[in-house]
PDB file of C-alpha atoms in Angstrom:
ATOM      1  CA  MET A 159      12.665 -14.508 -25.687  1.00 52.00           C
ATOM      2  CA  LYS A 160      13.394 -10.956 -24.575  1.00 69.00           C
ATOM      3  CA  THR A 161      16.468 -10.328 -22.470  1.00 77.00           C
ATOM      4  CA  GLY A 162      17.357  -7.223 -20.506  1.00 91.00           C
ATOM      5  CA  VAL A 163      15.957  -5.414 -17.484  1.00 97.00           C
ATOM      6  CA  LEU A 164      12.829  -3.579 -16.526  1.00 98.00           C
ATOM      7  CA  ILE A 165      12.809  -0.377 -14.498  1.00 98.00           C
ATOM      8  CA  GLY A 166      10.427  -0.161 -11.566  1.00 98.00           C
ATOM      9  CA  ILE A 167       9.743   3.172  -9.840  1.00 98.00           C
ATOM     10  CA  ASP A 168       7.981   3.620  -6.494  1.00 96.00           C
ATOM     11  CA  LEU A 169       7.073   7.300  -6.135  1.00 95.00           C
ATOM     12  CA  GLY A 170       5.914   8.313  -2.677  1.00 89.00           C
ATOM     13  CA  GLY A 171       5.346  11.630  -1.010  1.00 87.00           C
ATOM     14  CA  THR A 172       8.743  11.598   0.701  1.00 89.00           C
ATOM     15  CA  ASN A 173      11.067   9.335  -1.283  1.00 93.00           C
ATOM     16  CA  VAL A 174      11.372   7.786  -4.718  1.00 96.00           C
ATOM     17  CA  ARG A 175      12.793   4.281  -5.147  1.00 97.00           C
ATOM     18  CA  VAL A 176      14.073   2.875  -8.424  1.00 98.00           C
ATOM     19  CA  GLY A 177      15.114  -0.682  -9.230  1.00 98.00           C
ATOM     20  CA  ALA A 178      16.459  -2.594 -12.197  1.00 98.00           C
ATOM     21  CA  VAL A 179      14.449  -5.825 -12.250  1.00 98.00           C
ATOM     22  CA  ASN A 180      14.918  -8.865 -14.461  1.00 97.00           C
ATOM     23  CA  LEU A 181      12.074 -10.723 -16.158  1.00 96.00           C
ATOM     24  CA  GLN A 182      11.950 -13.232 -13.289  1.00 96.00           C
ATOM     25  CA  GLY A 183      11.236 -10.482 -10.727  1.00 97.00           C
ATOM     26  CA  ASP A 184      14.709 -10.294  -9.165  1.00 97.00           C
ATOM     27  CA  VAL A 185      15.924  -6.823  -8.157  1.00 97.00           C
ATOM     28  CA  LEU A 186      19.420  -6.476  -9.643  1.00 97.00           C
ATOM     29  CA  ALA A 187      20.158  -2.869  -8.675  1.00 98.00           C
ATOM     30  CA  TRP A 188      18.532  -0.312  -6.371  1.00 97.00           C
ATOM     31  CA  ALA A 189      18.677   3.422  -5.733  1.00 98.00           C
ATOM     32  CA  GLU A 190      16.537   5.879  -3.825  1.00 96.00           C
ATOM     33  CA  ALA A 191      16.448   9.571  -2.913  1.00 97.00           C
ATOM     34  CA  PRO A 192      14.152  12.202  -1.385  1.00 95.00           C
ATOM     35  CA  ILE A 193      11.637  13.433  -3.957  1.00 93.00           C
ATOM     36  CA  GLU A 194      11.336  16.979  -2.471  1.00 92.00           C
ATOM     37  CA  ALA A 195       7.980  17.431  -4.186  1.00 91.00           C
ATOM     38  CA  ALA A 196       7.614  21.080  -3.184  1.00 91.00           C
ATOM     39  CA  ARG A 197      10.522  21.943  -5.505  1.00 95.00           C
ATOM     40  CA  GLY A 198       8.314  21.019  -8.422  1.00 94.00           C
ATOM     41  CA  PRO A 199       7.887  18.136 -10.877  1.00 95.00           C
ATOM     42  CA  GLN A 200      10.770  19.197 -13.112  1.00 96.00           C
ATOM     43  CA  VAL A 201      13.236  18.729 -10.264  1.00 96.00           C
ATOM     44  CA  GLY A 202      11.583  15.470  -9.240  1.00 96.00           C
ATOM     45  CA  LEU A 203      11.548  13.996 -12.738  1.00 97.00           C
ATOM     46  CA  ALA A 204      15.180  14.960 -13.261  1.00 97.00           C
ATOM     47  CA  ARG A 205      16.007  13.103 -10.044  1.00 97.00           C
ATOM     48  CA  ILE A 206      14.011  10.055 -11.171  1.00 98.00           C
ATOM     49  CA  GLY A 207      15.817  10.085 -14.523  1.00 98.00           C
ATOM     50  CA  ALA A 208      19.177  10.211 -12.781  1.00 98.00           C
ATOM     51  CA  LEU A 209      18.256   7.274 -10.537  1.00 98.00           C
ATOM     52  CA  ILE A 210      17.164   5.258 -13.576  1.00 98.00           C
ATOM     53  CA  GLU A 211      20.499   5.923 -15.255  1.00 97.00           C
ATOM     54  CA  GLN A 212      22.296   5.010 -12.018  1.00 98.00           C
ATOM     55  CA  VAL A 213      20.694   1.562 -11.713  1.00 98.00           C
ATOM     56  CA  LEU A 214      21.120   0.893 -15.426  1.00 97.00           C
ATOM     57  CA  GLY A 215      24.808   1.723 -15.074  1.00 96.00           C
ATOM     58  CA  THR A 216      25.096  -0.662 -12.140  1.00 96.00           C
ATOM     59  CA  VAL A 217      23.845  -3.569 -14.259  1.00 96.00           C
ATOM     60  CA  GLY A 218      25.870  -2.478 -17.297  1.00 94.00           C
ATOM     61  CA  MET A 219      22.982  -1.452 -19.534  1.00 91.00           C
ATOM     62  CA  VAL A 220      22.151   1.745 -21.381  1.00 90.00           C
ATOM     63  CA  MET A 221      18.419   1.262 -21.937  1.00 93.00           C
ATOM     64  CA  PRO A 222      15.692  -0.787 -20.230  1.00 96.00           C
ATOM     65  CA  LEU A 223      13.069  -2.885 -21.979  1.00 97.00           C
ATOM     66  CA  ALA A 224      10.295  -0.825 -20.392  1.00 98.00           C
ATOM     67  CA  ILE A 225       9.601   1.410 -17.380  1.00 98.00           C
ATOM     68  CA  GLY A 226       6.848   1.122 -14.790  1.00 98.00           C
ATOM     69  CA  MET A 227       5.896   3.617 -12.090  1.00 98.00           C
ATOM     70  CA  GLY A 228       3.721   3.103  -9.037  1.00 96.00           C
ATOM     71  CA  ALA A 229       2.748   6.537  -7.707  1.00 93.00           C
ATOM     72  CA  THR A 230       0.820   7.920  -4.786  1.00 85.00           C
ATOM     73  CA  GLY A 231      -2.649   8.823  -6.011  1.00 75.00           C
ATOM     74  CA  PRO A 232      -4.711  10.184  -7.474  1.00 85.00           C
ATOM     75  CA  ILE A 233      -3.397   9.290 -10.901  1.00 90.00           C
ATOM     76  CA  ASP A 234      -5.006   9.161 -14.347  1.00 91.00           C
ATOM     77  CA  ARG A 235      -3.843   5.950 -16.018  1.00 89.00           C
ATOM     78  CA  GLN A 236      -5.613   6.705 -19.276  1.00 89.00           C
ATOM     79  CA  ARG A 237      -3.784  10.011 -19.662  1.00 92.00           C
ATOM     80  CA  GLY A 238      -0.610   8.778 -17.981  1.00 95.00           C
ATOM     81  CA  SER A 239      -0.537  11.627 -15.497  1.00 96.00           C
ATOM     82  CA  ILE A 240      -0.261  12.361 -11.787  1.00 94.00           C
ATOM     83  CA  GLN A 241      -3.196  14.467 -10.596  1.00 88.00           C
ATOM     84  CA  ASN A 242      -1.890  16.708  -7.813  1.00 77.00           C
ATOM     85  CA  PRO A 243      -1.900  14.267  -4.883  1.00 71.00           C
ATOM     86  CA  TYR A 244      -2.028  15.710  -1.379  1.00 79.00           C
ATOM     87  CA  THR A 245       1.302  13.990  -0.738  1.00 80.00           C
ATOM     88  CA  LEU A 246       2.976  15.523  -3.820  1.00 89.00           C
ATOM     89  CA  PRO A 247       2.373  19.279  -3.607  1.00 89.00           C
ATOM     90  CA  THR A 248       2.930  21.150  -6.915  1.00 92.00           C
ATOM     91  CA  TRP A 249       2.578  17.915  -8.963  1.00 93.00           C
ATOM     92  CA  GLU A 250      -0.602  19.033 -10.711  1.00 92.00           C
ATOM     93  CA  ASP A 251      -1.544  17.137 -13.891  1.00 93.00           C
ATOM     94  CA  VAL A 252       2.024  15.969 -14.594  1.00 96.00           C
ATOM     95  CA  PRO A 253       2.240  13.759 -17.740  1.00 97.00           C
ATOM     96  CA  VAL A 254       4.862  11.402 -16.332  1.00 97.00           C
ATOM     97  CA  VAL A 255       4.328   8.664 -18.925  1.00 98.00           C
ATOM     98  CA  GLN A 256       4.930  11.007 -21.852  1.00 97.00           C
ATOM     99  CA  LEU A 257       7.939  12.672 -20.223  1.00 97.00           C
ATOM    100  CA  LEU A 258       9.659   9.382 -19.356  1.00 98.00           C
ATOM    101  CA  GLN A 259       8.922   7.981 -22.819  1.00 97.00           C
ATOM    102  CA  GLU A 260      10.477  11.045 -24.416  1.00 97.00           C
ATOM    103  CA  ARG A 261      13.611  10.764 -22.282  1.00 97.00           C
ATOM    104  CA  PHE A 262      14.210   7.009 -22.543  1.00 97.00           C
ATOM    105  CA  GLY A 263      12.363   6.006 -25.706  1.00 96.00           C
ATOM    106  CA  VAL A 264      10.716   2.897 -24.220  1.00 97.00           C
ATOM    107  CA  PRO A 265       7.128   2.014 -23.172  1.00 97.00           C
ATOM    108  CA  VAL A 266       6.056   3.353 -19.762  1.00 98.00           C
ATOM    109  CA  ALA A 267       3.293   2.043 -17.480  1.00 97.00           C
ATOM    110  CA  LEU A 268       1.687   4.041 -14.662  1.00 96.00           C
ATOM    111  CA  GLU A 269      -0.092   2.453 -11.688  1.00 95.00           C
ATOM    112  CA  ASN A 270      -1.471   3.526  -8.337  1.00 90.00           C
ATOM    113  CA  ASP A 271       1.115   2.686  -5.662  1.00 90.00           C
ATOM    114  CA  ALA A 272      -1.202   0.252  -3.842  1.00 90.00           C
ATOM    115  CA  ASP A 273      -1.870  -1.577  -7.111  1.00 94.00           C
ATOM    116  CA  ALA A 274       1.850  -1.728  -7.866  1.00 96.00           C
ATOM    117  CA  ALA A 275       2.632  -3.249  -4.461  1.00 95.00           C
ATOM    118  CA  ALA A 276      -0.120  -5.837  -4.947  1.00 96.00           C
ATOM    119  CA  LEU A 277       1.207  -6.752  -8.395  1.00 97.00           C
ATOM    120  CA  GLY A 278       4.672  -7.263  -6.913  1.00 98.00           C
ATOM    121  CA  GLU A 279       3.401  -9.537  -4.146  1.00 98.00           C
ATOM    122  CA  ALA A 280       1.218 -11.464  -6.611  1.00 97.00           C
ATOM    123  CA  TRP A 281       4.140 -11.910  -9.021  1.00 98.00           C
ATOM    124  CA  VAL A 282       6.977 -13.055  -6.776  1.00 98.00           C
ATOM    125  CA  GLY A 283       5.846 -12.444  -3.185  1.00 98.00           C
ATOM    126  CA  ALA A 284       3.288 -13.871  -0.796  1.00 97.00           C
ATOM    127  CA  GLY A 285       0.655 -14.207  -3.531  1.00 97.00           C
ATOM    128  CA  ARG A 286       2.690 -15.955  -6.214  1.00 96.00           C
ATOM    129  CA  ASP A 287       0.876 -19.307  -5.850  1.00 92.00           C
ATOM    130  CA  TYR A 288      -2.667 -17.889  -5.882  1.00 97.00           C
ATOM    131  CA  GLU A 289      -5.137 -16.793  -8.560  1.00 97.00           C
ATOM    132  CA  ARG A 290      -7.134 -14.333  -6.462  1.00 97.00           C
ATOM    133  CA  VAL A 291      -4.973 -12.006  -4.373  1.00 98.00           C
ATOM    134  CA  LEU A 292      -6.344  -9.261  -2.139  1.00 97.00           C
ATOM    135  CA  MET A 293      -3.753  -6.953  -0.606  1.00 97.00           C
ATOM    136  CA  VAL A 294      -4.492  -4.734   2.396  1.00 96.00           C
ATOM    137  CA  THR A 295      -1.887  -2.182   3.438  1.00 92.00           C
ATOM    138  CA  VAL A 296      -2.380  -0.564   6.842  1.00 93.00           C
ATOM    139  CA  GLY A 297      -0.165   2.373   7.668  1.00 89.00           C
ATOM    140  CA  THR A 298      -0.786   6.116   7.468  1.00 85.00           C
ATOM    141  CA  GLY A 299      -3.946   5.144   5.588  1.00 88.00           C
ATOM    142  CA  ILE A 300      -5.499   1.881   4.434  1.00 92.00           C
ATOM    143  CA  GLY A 301      -4.896   0.908   0.836  1.00 89.00           C
ATOM    144  CA  THR A 302      -6.276  -2.126  -0.965  1.00 93.00           C
ATOM    145  CA  ALA A 303      -5.892  -3.821  -4.329  1.00 95.00           C
ATOM    146  CA  PHE A 304      -7.248  -6.987  -5.923  1.00 96.00           C
ATOM    147  CA  VAL A 305      -5.246  -9.054  -8.415  1.00 97.00           C
ATOM    148  CA  TYR A 306      -6.906 -11.801 -10.449  1.00 96.00           C
ATOM    149  CA  ARG A 307      -4.691 -14.075 -12.538  1.00 95.00           C
ATOM    150  CA  GLY A 308      -1.941 -11.479 -12.643  1.00 93.00           C
ATOM    151  CA  GLU A 309      -4.185  -8.563 -13.585  1.00 94.00           C
ATOM    152  CA  ILE A 310      -5.340  -5.681 -11.388  1.00 95.00           C
ATOM    153  CA  TYR A 311      -9.073  -5.284 -10.976  1.00 94.00           C
ATOM    154  CA  ARG A 312      -9.976  -1.798 -12.154  1.00 90.00           C
ATOM    155  CA  GLY A 313     -13.114   0.230 -11.609  1.00 88.00           C
ATOM    156  CA  ILE A 314     -15.054   2.397 -14.008  1.00 87.00           C
ATOM    157  CA  GLU A 315     -12.807   4.513 -16.266  1.00 81.00           C
ATOM    158  CA  GLY A 316      -9.877   2.506 -14.925  1.00 81.00           C
ATOM    159  CA  ALA A 317     -10.177   4.107 -11.486  1.00 81.00           C
ATOM    160  CA  HIS A 318      -8.602   2.590  -8.381  1.00 81.00           C
ATOM    161  CA  PRO A 319     -11.193   1.402  -5.805  1.00 87.00           C
ATOM    162  CA  GLU A 320     -10.654   3.106  -2.438  1.00 88.00           C
ATOM    163  CA  ALA A 321     -11.716   0.438   0.057  1.00 94.00           C
ATOM    164  CA  GLY A 322     -10.041   2.344   2.872  1.00 93.00           C
ATOM    165  CA  HIS A 323     -13.128   4.552   2.714  1.00 94.00           C
ATOM    166  CA  ILE A 324     -15.810   1.919   3.084  1.00 96.00           C
ATOM    167  CA  VAL A 325     -17.988   2.961   6.031  1.00 96.00           C
ATOM    168  CA  VAL A 326     -17.498   0.588   8.956  1.00 95.00           C
ATOM    169  CA  ASP A 327     -19.252   2.678  11.623  1.00 95.00           C
ATOM    170  CA  PRO A 328     -21.481   5.581  10.471  1.00 96.00           C
ATOM    171  CA  ARG A 329     -21.288   7.000  14.002  1.00 96.00           C
ATOM    172  CA  GLY A 330     -17.503   7.018  13.873  1.00 94.00           C
ATOM    173  CA  PRO A 331     -15.080   9.924  13.493  1.00 94.00           C
ATOM    174  CA  LEU A 332     -15.177  12.309  10.555  1.00 94.00           C
ATOM    175  CA  CYS A 333     -12.767  11.342   7.766  1.00 91.00           C
ATOM    176  CA  TYR A 334     -11.067  13.826   5.436  1.00 86.00           C
ATOM    177  CA  CYS A 335     -13.152  12.316   2.604  1.00 88.00           C
ATOM    178  CA  GLY A 336     -16.253  13.793   4.257  1.00 92.00           C
ATOM    179  CA  ALA A 337     -17.792  10.557   5.563  1.00 95.00           C
ATOM    180  CA  HIS A 338     -18.038   9.351   9.159  1.00 96.00           C
ATOM    181  CA  GLY A 339     -16.520   6.066  10.324  1.00 96.00           C
ATOM    182  CA  CYS A 340     -14.452   5.130   7.273  1.00 96.00           C
ATOM    183  CA  TRP A 341     -12.273   2.062   7.746  1.00 97.00           C
ATOM    184  CA  GLU A 342      -9.189   4.261   7.464  1.00 95.00           C
ATOM    185  CA  SER A 343     -10.435   6.697  10.108  1.00 96.00           C
ATOM    186  CA  LEU A 344     -10.924   3.802  12.555  1.00 97.00           C
ATOM    187  CA  ALA A 345      -8.011   1.411  11.999  1.00 97.00           C
ATOM    188  CA  SER A 346      -5.052   3.196  10.386  1.00 95.00           C
ATOM    189  CA  GLY A 347      -1.907   4.191  12.277  1.00 95.00           C
ATOM    190  CA  PRO A 348      -3.094   7.782  12.903  1.00 94.00           C
ATOM    191  CA  ALA A 349      -6.507   6.453  14.032  1.00 96.00           C
ATOM    192  CA  ILE A 350      -4.796   4.275  16.636  1.00 97.00           C
ATOM    193  CA  ALA A 351      -2.744   7.265  17.794  1.00 97.00           C
ATOM    194  CA  ARG A 352      -5.791   9.556  18.085  1.00 96.00           C
ATOM    195  CA  ARG A 353      -7.736   6.983  20.092  1.00 96.00           C
ATOM    196  CA  ALA A 354      -4.780   6.374  22.410  1.00 97.00           C
ATOM    197  CA  GLN A 355      -4.019  10.059  22.965  1.00 97.00           C
ATOM    198  CA  SER A 356      -7.648  10.762  23.830  1.00 95.00           C
ATOM    199  CA  LEU A 357      -7.971   7.885  26.304  1.00 95.00           C
ATOM    200  CA  ALA A 358      -4.543   8.383  27.887  1.00 95.00           C
ATOM    201  CA  ARG A 359      -5.326  11.973  28.803  1.00 90.00           C
ATOM    202  CA  ASP A 360      -7.336  11.116  31.910  1.00 83.00           C
ATOM    203  CA  THR A 361      -5.803   7.895  33.205  1.00 89.00           C
ATOM    204  CA  SER A 362      -2.581   6.268  34.292  1.00 91.00           C
ATOM    205  CA  THR A 363      -1.062   4.198  31.494  1.00 96.00           C
ATOM    206  CA  LEU A 364       2.316   2.882  30.400  1.00 97.00           C
ATOM    207  CA  MET A 365       1.753   4.580  27.046  1.00 97.00           C
ATOM    208  CA  VAL A 366       2.407   7.997  28.591  1.00 96.00           C
ATOM    209  CA  GLU A 367       5.570   6.710  30.220  1.00 95.00           C
ATOM    210  CA  LEU A 368       6.833   5.252  26.939  1.00 97.00           C
ATOM    211  CA  ALA A 369       6.091   8.581  25.252  1.00 96.00           C
ATOM    212  CA  GLN A 370       8.106  10.357  27.975  1.00 94.00           C
ATOM    213  CA  GLY A 371       5.065  12.247  29.178  1.00 94.00           C
ATOM    214  CA  ASN A 372       4.211  13.728  25.782  1.00 95.00           C
ATOM    215  CA  LEU A 373       0.689  12.700  24.786  1.00 95.00           C
ATOM    216  CA  GLU A 374       1.271  13.761  21.183  1.00 95.00           C
ATOM    217  CA  ALA A 375       4.173  11.324  20.961  1.00 97.00           C
ATOM    218  CA  ILE A 376       1.869   8.354  21.540  1.00 97.00           C
ATOM    219  CA  ASP A 377       1.619   6.598  18.185  1.00 96.00           C
ATOM    220  CA  ALA A 378       0.715   3.095  17.013  1.00 96.00           C
ATOM    221  CA  ARG A 379       4.153   1.749  17.907  1.00 96.00           C
ATOM    222  CA  VAL A 380       3.851   3.029  21.467  1.00 98.00           C
ATOM    223  CA  VAL A 381       0.401   1.458  21.803  1.00 98.00           C
ATOM    224  CA  VAL A 382       1.670  -1.908  20.549  1.00 98.00           C
ATOM    225  CA  ALA A 383       4.700  -1.820  22.881  1.00 98.00           C
ATOM    226  CA  ALA A 384       2.527  -0.952  25.881  1.00 98.00           C
ATOM    227  CA  ALA A 385       0.019  -3.691  25.028  1.00 98.00           C
ATOM    228  CA  GLN A 386       2.803  -6.262  24.763  1.00 97.00           C
ATOM    229  CA  ALA A 387       4.019  -5.132  28.188  1.00 97.00           C
ATOM    230  CA  GLY A 388       0.574  -5.804  29.671  1.00 97.00           C
ATOM    231  CA  ASP A 389      -0.908  -2.288  29.793  1.00 97.00           C
ATOM    232  CA  VAL A 390      -4.683  -2.785  30.058  1.00 97.00           C
ATOM    233  CA  LEU A 391      -5.680   0.424  28.248  1.00 97.00           C
ATOM    234  CA  ALA A 392      -3.293  -0.273  25.365  1.00 98.00           C
ATOM    235  CA  GLN A 393      -4.651  -3.810  25.075  1.00 98.00           C
ATOM    236  CA  GLN A 394      -8.180  -2.380  24.942  1.00 97.00           C
ATOM    237  CA  ILE A 395      -7.153  -0.076  22.078  1.00 98.00           C
ATOM    238  CA  ILE A 396      -5.523  -2.978  20.222  1.00 98.00           C
ATOM    239  CA  GLU A 397      -8.672  -5.087  20.614  1.00 98.00           C
ATOM    240  CA  GLU A 398     -10.939  -2.289  19.385  1.00 98.00           C
ATOM    241  CA  THR A 399      -8.677  -1.519  16.425  1.00 98.00           C
ATOM    242  CA  ALA A 400      -8.460  -5.197  15.531  1.00 98.00           C
ATOM    243  CA  PHE A 401     -12.257  -5.392  15.604  1.00 98.00           C
ATOM    244  CA  TYR A 402     -12.444  -2.640  12.968  1.00 98.00           C
ATOM    245  CA  LEU A 403      -9.612  -4.182  10.971  1.00 98.00           C
ATOM    246  CA  GLY A 404     -11.455  -7.490  10.992  1.00 97.00           C
ATOM    247  CA  LEU A 405     -14.773  -5.915   9.952  1.00 97.00           C
ATOM    248  CA  GLY A 406     -13.163  -4.191   6.990  1.00 97.00           C
ATOM    249  CA  MET A 407     -11.423  -7.387   5.912  1.00 97.00           C
ATOM    250  CA  VAL A 408     -14.670  -9.360   6.235  1.00 96.00           C
ATOM    251  CA  ASN A 409     -16.473  -6.902   3.950  1.00 96.00           C
ATOM    252  CA  LEU A 410     -13.807  -7.297   1.268  1.00 96.00           C
ATOM    253  CA  MET A 411     -13.464 -11.052   1.726  1.00 96.00           C
ATOM    254  CA  ILE A 412     -17.212 -11.568   1.309  1.00 95.00           C
ATOM    255  CA  ALA A 413     -17.223  -9.324  -1.782  1.00 94.00           C
ATOM    256  CA  TYR A 414     -14.159 -10.832  -3.524  1.00 94.00           C
ATOM    257  CA  LEU A 415     -13.743 -14.302  -1.942  1.00 96.00           C
ATOM    258  CA  PRO A 416      -9.975 -14.228  -2.539  1.00 97.00           C
ATOM    259  CA  ASP A 417      -7.625 -17.168  -2.141  1.00 97.00           C
ATOM    260  CA  VAL A 418      -5.373 -15.051   0.057  1.00 98.00           C
ATOM    261  CA  VAL A 419      -5.307 -11.708   1.832  1.00 97.00           C
ATOM    262  CA  ILE A 420      -1.803 -10.240   1.964  1.00 97.00           C
ATOM    263  CA  LEU A 421      -1.209  -7.836   4.843  1.00 97.00           C
ATOM    264  CA  GLY A 422       1.344  -5.056   4.525  1.00 93.00           C
ATOM    265  CA  GLY A 423       2.173  -1.624   5.915  1.00 90.00           C
ATOM    266  CA  GLY A 424       3.686  -0.384   9.144  1.00 90.00           C
ATOM    267  CA  VAL A 425       0.763  -1.292  11.424  1.00 94.00           C
ATOM    268  CA  MET A 426       0.713  -4.864  10.135  1.00 95.00           C
ATOM    269  CA  ARG A 427       4.308  -5.393  11.230  1.00 93.00           C
ATOM    270  CA  ALA A 428       2.668  -5.930  14.608  1.00 96.00           C
ATOM    271  CA  TYR A 429       0.088  -8.332  13.152  1.00 96.00           C
ATOM    272  CA  PRO A 430       0.561 -11.035  15.855  1.00 96.00           C
ATOM    273  CA  VAL A 431      -0.765  -8.559  18.438  1.00 97.00           C
ATOM    274  CA  PHE A 432      -3.960  -7.955  16.429  1.00 98.00           C
ATOM    275  CA  ALA A 433      -4.346 -11.475  14.988  1.00 97.00           C
ATOM    276  CA  PRO A 434      -6.472 -13.227  17.672  1.00 97.00           C
ATOM    277  CA  TYR A 435      -9.154 -10.533  17.543  1.00 97.00           C
ATOM    278  CA  ILE A 436      -9.112 -10.291  13.733  1.00 97.00           C
ATOM    279  CA  HIS A 437      -9.546 -14.053  13.408  1.00 96.00           C
ATOM    280  CA  GLN A 438     -12.428 -13.952  15.884  1.00 96.00           C
ATOM    281  CA  VAL A 439     -14.262 -11.379  13.760  1.00 96.00           C
ATOM    282  CA  ILE A 440     -13.665 -13.396  10.584  1.00 95.00           C
ATOM    283  CA  GLN A 441     -14.967 -16.574  12.218  1.00 94.00           C
ATOM    284  CA  GLN A 442     -18.125 -14.780  13.343  1.00 93.00           C
ATOM    285  CA  HIS A 443     -18.882 -13.806   9.738  1.00 91.00           C
ATOM    286  CA  SER A 444     -18.098 -17.115   8.008  1.00 89.00           C
ATOM    287  CA  VAL A 445     -21.690 -18.340   7.860  1.00 87.00           C
ATOM    288  CA  VAL A 446     -22.657 -17.200   4.348  1.00 87.00           C
ATOM    289  CA  ALA A 447     -19.217 -17.497   2.716  1.00 89.00           C
ATOM    290  CA  PRO A 448     -16.229 -19.839   3.212  1.00 92.00           C
ATOM    291  CA  LEU A 449     -14.040 -17.195   4.838  1.00 93.00           C
ATOM    292  CA  GLN A 450     -12.279 -19.823   6.949  1.00 91.00           C
ATOM    293  CA  SER A 451     -10.675 -21.051   3.704  1.00 93.00           C
ATOM    294  CA  VAL A 452      -9.133 -17.655   2.896  1.00 96.00           C
ATOM    295  CA  ARG A 453      -5.431 -17.551   3.772  1.00 96.00           C
ATOM    296  CA  LEU A 454      -3.957 -14.561   5.610  1.00 96.00           C
ATOM    297  CA  GLU A 455      -0.308 -13.971   4.709  1.00 96.00           C
ATOM    298  CA  MET A 456       2.187 -11.281   5.594  1.00 96.00           C
ATOM    299  CA  ALA A 457       3.668  -9.336   2.695  1.00 96.00           C
ATOM    300  CA  ARG A 458       7.142 -10.635   1.838  1.00 96.00           C
ATOM    301  CA  LEU A 459       8.714  -8.015  -0.413  1.00 96.00           C
ATOM    302  CA  GLY A 460       8.812  -5.197   2.119  1.00 91.00           C
ATOM    303  CA  GLY A 461       9.928  -1.888   0.639  1.00 90.00           C
ATOM    304  CA  GLN A 462      10.635  -3.512  -2.712  1.00 96.00           C
ATOM    305  CA  ALA A 463       7.006  -4.458  -3.451  1.00 95.00           C
ATOM    306  CA  GLY A 464       6.128  -1.230  -5.276  1.00 95.00           C
ATOM    307  CA  VAL A 465       9.267  -1.304  -7.413  1.00 98.00           C
ATOM    308  CA  VAL A 466       8.822  -4.972  -8.336  1.00 98.00           C
ATOM    309  CA  GLY A 467       5.133  -4.477  -9.095  1.00 98.00           C
ATOM    310  CA  ALA A 468       5.833  -1.430 -11.256  1.00 98.00           C
ATOM    311  CA  ALA A 469       8.391  -3.499 -13.164  1.00 98.00           C
ATOM    312  CA  TYR A 470       5.765  -6.216 -13.635  1.00 98.00           C
ATOM    313  CA  ALA A 471       3.354  -3.627 -15.067  1.00 97.00           C
ATOM    314  CA  ALA A 472       6.136  -2.540 -17.416  1.00 97.00           C
ATOM    315  CA  SER A 473       6.678  -6.141 -18.531  1.00 97.00           C
ATOM    316  CA  LYS A 474       3.110  -6.218 -19.851  1.00 95.00           C
ATOM    317  CA  LEU A 475       4.066  -3.539 -22.386  1.00 95.00           C
ATOM    318  CA  ILE A 476       6.816  -5.595 -23.984  1.00 91.00           C
ATOM    319  CA  VAL A 477       6.060  -7.131 -27.362  1.00 66.00           C
ATOM    320  CA  GLU A 478       7.922 -10.394 -27.763  1.00 49.00           C
ATOM    321  CA  GLY A 479      10.209 -10.390 -30.764  1.00 37.00           C
TER     322      GLY A 479
END
């Protein structure tokens, strides 16, 4: 039986998080820092290398068993590279797998960040007791991933399915992907903010008061707070958003029929506010499939999900000796 630690890396557009994780999924050491992507991949990779050495030093080890990275997309898993994501300016076609292998001399796995978070939750989080795990992360965008018996479902050429861009309302707002009424353009954090700012412009609402009179400061958190305080307009926005959230979930639930849907991301921290309306939508669409049997669970690993999931992906590269 192998002993030692795995390294999990969660690379986002703002920060990078690194953890030393044992083979049971426990995070033994943790470090994070700004990635400062605009300074270029060389600076960023040097920072990642230093964080890896820092967490290894904390647990008293020189080398990990393997390294896993969950990165903001798009990525190319087959080539082991990051493909110039919008959130990582200057990171164009960066062969991160090769570069980390050369520095540390161990196997390296690369995953999309949404897939990494889902793997973490399926391994030791809210999905650990289920075979079929669908994870939906609602924040700045909407990310999804499906894990079946510990393995990520992958599309053609290993691509990551982008369910945040399923069309929920073809008459809806234009999305940056070029389509109208994508799930993400209707139910993400920025979508909530846009809807609220537009409606608050011509009416009296607590949302403006909470934003200190600045319409542009009305975001999803302000809408939730106003709705909880009884503001009618904010409650209307919550109900409409929850309707779209529920429709998107129903589409995926009917397609995958998972055992559990795990909900993560900043917007879902306020899940109890949205829950009654989401459940109503699911119940309305449970005629042709047993959606009432699908569990809805909140993500449990928080900010550690991506690191733990990346470490799990790394564990798959280890050859028992």
